[in-house]
Amino acid sequence: MVHCELCQYRFPTEETLRYTFCQSIRIWYRHPNNRGLLQADCLVCTLLTVVTFGLVAICMLGLQYFNLQSYRLGVSRLWTQGSIIVFLVIVLLHVQKFVIFLWSLLPLL
């Protein structure tokens, strides 16, 4: 129920949406400020994803190398693999957290 600001009379109203969801996104994206910010966020997210996967690939190559060397140093293969995999999981979780943080900022723009 909504009321008149002058006489305080209460009357029923029905809320209707002006645009559909897709139309709202299209209008929001057409604004130059929003478009530039969204493109910058997508670019940063893409670059960080590529860099992260590159680092994960390097770590996997390092895992193979350290597995060969761990036997000479007296460290078991299981401990070497476990520690590197835990490190990779931590890195991937932090990247995922960063991407979720960027997506949570989109409605504020």
JSON list of C-alpha atoms in Angstrom, two decimals:
[
{"chain": "A", "resi": 1, "resn": "MET", "atom": "CA", "xyz": [0.00, 0.00, 0.00]},
{"chain": "A", "resi": 2, "resn": "VAL", "atom": "CA", "xyz": [1.17, 3.46, -0.90]},
{"chain": "A", "resi": 3, "resn": "HIS", "atom": "CA", "xyz": [-0.12, 6.69, 0.53]},
{"chain": "A", "resi": 4, "resn": "CYS", "atom": "CA", "xyz": [-0.51, 10.20, -0.78]},
{"chain": "A", "resi": 5, "resn": "GLU", "atom": "CA", "xyz": [2.07, 12.63, 0.56]},
{"chain": "A", "resi": 6, "resn": "LEU", "atom": "CA", "xyz": [-0.48, 15.41, 0.90]},
{"chain": "A", "resi": 7, "resn": "CYS", "atom": "CA", "xyz": [-3.59, 13.80, 2.33]},
{"chain": "A", "resi": 8, "resn": "GLN", "atom": "CA", "xyz": [-2.15, 10.48, 3.56]},
{"chain": "A", "resi": 9, "resn": "TYR", "atom": "CA", "xyz": [-4.83, 8.52, 1.72]},
{"chain": "A", "resi": 10, "resn": "ARG", "atom": "CA", "xyz": [-3.78, 4.89, 1.26]},
{"chain": "A", "resi": 11, "resn": "PHE", "atom": "CA", "xyz": [-4.42, 3.24, -2.07]},
{"chain": "A", "resi": 12, "resn": "PRO", "atom": "CA", "xyz": [-3.39, -0.09, -3.58]},
{"chain": "A", "resi": 13, "resn": "THR", "atom": "CA", "xyz": [-0.72, -0.14, -6.23]},
{"chain": "A", "resi": 14, "resn": "GLU", "atom": "CA", "xyz": [0.67, -2.74, -8.52]},
{"chain": "A", "resi": 15, "resn": "GLU", "atom": "CA", "xyz": [4.37, -2.67, -9.34]},
{"chain": "A", "resi": 16, "resn": "THR", "atom": "CA", "xyz": [5.28, -3.38, -12.95]},
{"chain": "A", "resi": 17, "resn": "LEU", "atom": "CA", "xyz": [8.78, -3.63, -14.32]},
{"chain": "A", "resi": 18, "resn": "ARG", "atom": "CA", "xyz": [9.75, -1.11, -16.97]},
{"chain": "A", "resi": 19, "resn": "TYR", "atom": "CA", "xyz": [12.26, -3.39, -18.70]},
{"chain": "A", "resi": 20, "resn": "THR", "atom": "CA", "xyz": [12.93, -7.08, -18.80]},
{"chain": "A", "resi": 21, "resn": "PHE", "atom": "CA", "xyz": [16.16, -8.41, -17.33]},
{"chain": "A", "resi": 22, "resn": "CYS", "atom": "CA", "xyz": [17.90, -8.64, -20.72]},
{"chain": "A", "resi": 23, "resn": "GLN", "atom": "CA", "xyz": [16.80, -5.14, -21.70]},
{"chain": "A", "resi": 24, "resn": "SER", "atom": "CA", "xyz": [18.10, -3.76, -18.39]},
{"chain": "A", "resi": 25, "resn": "ILE", "atom": "CA", "xyz": [21.49, -5.39, -18.92]},
{"chain": "A", "resi": 26, "resn": "ARG", "atom": "CA", "xyz": [21.65, -4.08, -22.49]},
{"chain": "A", "resi": 27, "resn": "ILE", "atom": "CA", "xyz": [20.80, -0.51, -21.39]},
{"chain": "A", "resi": 28, "resn": "TRP", "atom": "CA", "xyz": [23.29, -0.70, -18.51]},
{"chain": "A", "resi": 29, "resn": "TYR", "atom": "CA", "xyz": [26.03, -2.00, -20.81]},
{"chain": "A", "resi": 30, "resn": "ARG", "atom": "CA", "xyz": [25.46, 0.74, -23.40]},
{"chain": "A", "resi": 31, "resn": "HIS", "atom": "CA", "xyz": [26.48, 3.43, -20.92]},
{"chain": "A", "resi": 32, "resn": "PRO", "atom": "CA", "xyz": [30.14, 4.30, -21.72]},
{"chain": "A", "resi": 33, "resn": "ASN", "atom": "CA", "xyz": [31.34, 4.24, -18.10]},
{"chain": "A", "resi": 34, "resn": "ASN", "atom": "CA", "xyz": [29.82, 0.84, -17.36]},
{"chain": "A", "resi": 35, "resn": "ARG", "atom": "CA", "xyz": [31.05, -0.64, -20.63]},
{"chain": "A", "resi": 36, "resn": "GLY", "atom": "CA", "xyz": [34.63, 0.48, -20.00]},
{"chain": "A", "resi": 37, "resn": "LEU", "atom": "CA", "xyz": [34.65, -0.81, -16.43]},
{"chain": "A", "resi": 38, "resn": "LEU", "atom": "CA", "xyz": [33.15, -4.15, -17.40]},
{"chain": "A", "resi": 39, "resn": "GLN", "atom": "CA", "xyz": [35.62, -4.59, -20.25]},
{"chain": "A", "resi": 40, "resn": "ALA", "atom": "CA", "xyz": [38.52, -3.73, -17.92]},
{"chain": "A", "resi": 41, "resn": "ASP", "atom": "CA", "xyz": [37.28, -6.26, -15.34]},
{"chain": "A", "resi": 42, "resn": "CYS", "atom": "CA", "xyz": [36.93, -8.95, -18.00]},
{"chain": "A", "resi": 43, "resn": "LEU", "atom": "CA", "xyz": [40.42, -8.20, -19.31]},
{"chain": "A", "resi": 44, "resn": "VAL", "atom": "CA", "xyz": [41.96, -8.40, -15.82]},
{"chain": "A", "resi": 45, "resn": "CYS", "atom": "CA", "xyz": [40.08, -11.61, -15.07]},
{"chain": "A", "resi": 46, "resn": "THR", "atom": "CA", "xyz": [41.20, -13.15, -18.37]},
{"chain": "A", "resi": 47, "resn": "LEU", "atom": "CA", "xyz": [44.83, -12.17, -17.87]},
{"chain": "A", "resi": 48, "resn": "LEU", "atom": "CA", "xyz": [44.88, -13.46, -14.29]},
{"chain": "A", "resi": 49, "resn": "THR", "atom": "CA", "xyz": [43.29, -16.72, -15.39]},
{"chain": "A", "resi": 50, "resn": "VAL", "atom": "CA", "xyz": [45.87, -17.23, -18.15]},
{"chain": "A", "resi": 51, "resn": "VAL", "atom": "CA", "xyz": [48.75, -16.38, -15.80]},
{"chain": "A", "resi": 52, "resn": "THR", "atom": "CA", "xyz": [47.37, -18.69, -13.11]},
{"chain": "A", "resi": 53, "resn": "PHE", "atom": "CA", "xyz": [47.03, -21.61, -15.50]},
{"chain": "A", "resi": 54, "resn": "GLY", "atom": "CA", "xyz": [50.55, -20.95, -16.77]},
{"chain": "A", "resi": 55, "resn": "LEU", "atom": "CA", "xyz": [51.86, -21.03, -13.21]},
{"chain": "A", "resi": 56, "resn": "VAL", "atom": "CA", "xyz": [49.90, -24.21, -12.50]},
{"chain": "A", "resi": 57, "resn": "ALA", "atom": "CA", "xyz": [51.48, -25.81, -15.59]},
{"chain": "A", "resi": 58, "resn": "ILE", "atom": "CA", "xyz": [54.95, -24.76, -14.39]},
{"chain": "A", "resi": 59, "resn": "CYS", "atom": "CA", "xyz": [54.18, -26.19, -10.97]},
{"chain": "A", "resi": 60, "resn": "MET", "atom": "CA", "xyz": [53.07, -29.46, -12.53]},
{"chain": "A", "resi": 61, "resn": "LEU", "atom": "CA", "xyz": [56.35, -29.64, -14.46]},
{"chain": "A", "resi": 62, "resn": "GLY", "atom": "CA", "xyz": [58.16, -28.85, -11.23]},
{"chain": "A", "resi": 63, "resn": "LEU", "atom": "CA", "xyz": [56.19, -31.61, -9.54]},
{"chain": "A", "resi": 64, "resn": "GLN", "atom": "CA", "xyz": [57.51, -34.13, -12.03]},
{"chain": "A", "resi": 65, "resn": "TYR", "atom": "CA", "xyz": [61.08, -32.85, -11.58]},
{"chain": "A", "resi": 66, "resn": "PHE", "atom": "CA", "xyz": [60.90, -32.86, -7.78]},
{"chain": "A", "resi": 67, "resn": "ASN", "atom": "CA", "xyz": [59.40, -36.33, -7.79]},
{"chain": "A", "resi": 68, "resn": "LEU", "atom": "CA", "xyz": [62.53, -37.54, -9.54]},
{"chain": "A", "resi": 69, "resn": "GLN", "atom": "CA", "xyz": [64.80, -35.57, -7.17]},
{"chain": "A", "resi": 70, "resn": "SER", "atom": "CA", "xyz": [62.90, -36.29, -3.95]},
{"chain": "A", "resi": 71, "resn": "TYR", "atom": "CA", "xyz": [64.11, -39.85, -3.79]},
{"chain": "A", "resi": 72, "resn": "ARG", "atom": "CA", "xyz": [67.74, -38.64, -3.78]},
{"chain": "A", "resi": 73, "resn": "LEU", "atom": "CA", "xyz": [67.03, -36.15, -0.98]},
{"chain": "A", "resi": 74, "resn": "GLY", "atom": "CA", "xyz": [65.30, -38.72, 1.19]},
{"chain": "A", "resi": 75, "resn": "VAL", "atom": "CA", "xyz": [61.81, -37.20, 0.92]},
{"chain": "A", "resi": 76, "resn": "SER", "atom": "CA", "xyz": [59.08, -39.57, -0.14]},
{"chain": "A", "resi": 77, "resn": "ARG", "atom": "CA", "xyz": [57.25, -39.01, -3.39]},
{"chain": "A", "resi": 78, "resn": "LEU", "atom": "CA", "xyz": [53.93, -38.85, -1.57]},
{"chain": "A", "resi": 79, "resn": "TRP", "atom": "CA", "xyz": [55.01, -35.89, 0.59]},
{"chain": "A", "resi": 80, "resn": "THR", "atom": "CA", "xyz": [56.38, -34.02, -2.42]},
{"chain": "A", "resi": 81, "resn": "GLN", "atom": "CA", "xyz": [53.25, -34.52, -4.49]},
{"chain": "A", "resi": 82, "resn": "GLY", "atom": "CA", "xyz": [50.98, -33.73, -1.56]},
{"chain": "A", "resi": 83, "resn": "SER", "atom": "CA", "xyz": [52.70, -30.47, -0.67]},
{"chain": "A", "resi": 84, "resn": "ILE", "atom": "CA", "xyz": [52.74, -29.17, -4.25]},
{"chain": "A", "resi": 85, "resn": "ILE", "atom": "CA", "xyz": [49.12, -30.17, -4.86]},
{"chain": "A", "resi": 86, "resn": "VAL", "atom": "CA", "xyz": [48.05, -28.42, -1.63]},
{"chain": "A", "resi": 87, "resn": "PHE", "atom": "CA", "xyz": [49.91, -25.31, -2.80]},
{"chain": "A", "resi": 88, "resn": "LEU", "atom": "CA", "xyz": [48.16, -25.44, -6.19]},
{"chain": "A", "resi": 89, "resn": "VAL", "atom": "CA", "xyz": [44.75, -25.85, -4.56]},
{"chain": "A", "resi": 90, "resn": "ILE", "atom": "CA", "xyz": [45.42, -22.80, -2.36]},
{"chain": "A", "resi": 91, "resn": "VAL", "atom": "CA", "xyz": [46.43, -20.73, -5.40]},
{"chain": "A", "resi": 92, "resn": "LEU", "atom": "CA", "xyz": [43.36, -21.79, -7.37]},
{"chain": "A", "resi": 93, "resn": "LEU", "atom": "CA", "xyz": [41.05, -21.04, -4.43]},
{"chain": "A", "resi": 94, "resn": "HIS", "atom": "CA", "xyz": [42.50, -17.55, -4.13]},
{"chain": "A", "resi": 95, "resn": "VAL", "atom": "CA", "xyz": [42.02, -16.90, -7.84]},
{"chain": "A", "resi": 96, "resn": "GLN", "atom": "CA", "xyz": [38.44, -18.15, -7.57]},
{"chain": "A", "resi": 97, "resn": "LYS", "atom": "CA", "xyz": [37.88, -15.86, -4.58]},
{"chain": "A", "resi": 98, "resn": "PHE", "atom": "CA", "xyz": [39.23, -12.90, -6.57]},
{"chain": "A", "resi": 99, "resn": "VAL", "atom": "CA", "xyz": [36.93, -13.65, -9.53]},
{"chain": "A", "resi": 100, "resn": "ILE", "atom": "CA", "xyz": [33.91, -13.94, -7.22]},
{"chain": "A", "resi": 101, "resn": "PHE", "atom": "CA", "xyz": [34.92, -10.64, -5.61]},
{"chain": "A", "resi": 102, "resn": "LEU", "atom": "CA", "xyz": [35.04, -8.95, -9.03]},
{"chain": "A", "resi": 103, "resn": "TRP", "atom": "CA", "xyz": [31.62, -10.33, -9.93]},
{"chain": "A", "resi": 104, "resn": "SER", "atom": "CA", "xyz": [30.20, -9.13, -6.62]},
{"chain": "A", "resi": 105, "resn": "LEU", "atom": "CA", "xyz": [31.35, -5.59, -7.47]},
{"chain": "A", "resi": 106, "resn": "LEU", "atom": "CA", "xyz": [29.47, -5.54, -10.79]},
{"chain": "A", "resi": 107, "resn": "PRO", "atom": "CA", "xyz": [26.09, -4.54, -9.28]},
{"chain": "A", "resi": 108, "resn": "LEU", "atom": "CA", "xyz": [27.76, -1.58, -7.55]},
{"chain": "A", "resi": 109, "resn": "LEU", "atom": "CA", "xyz": [28.93, -0.06, -10.83]}
]
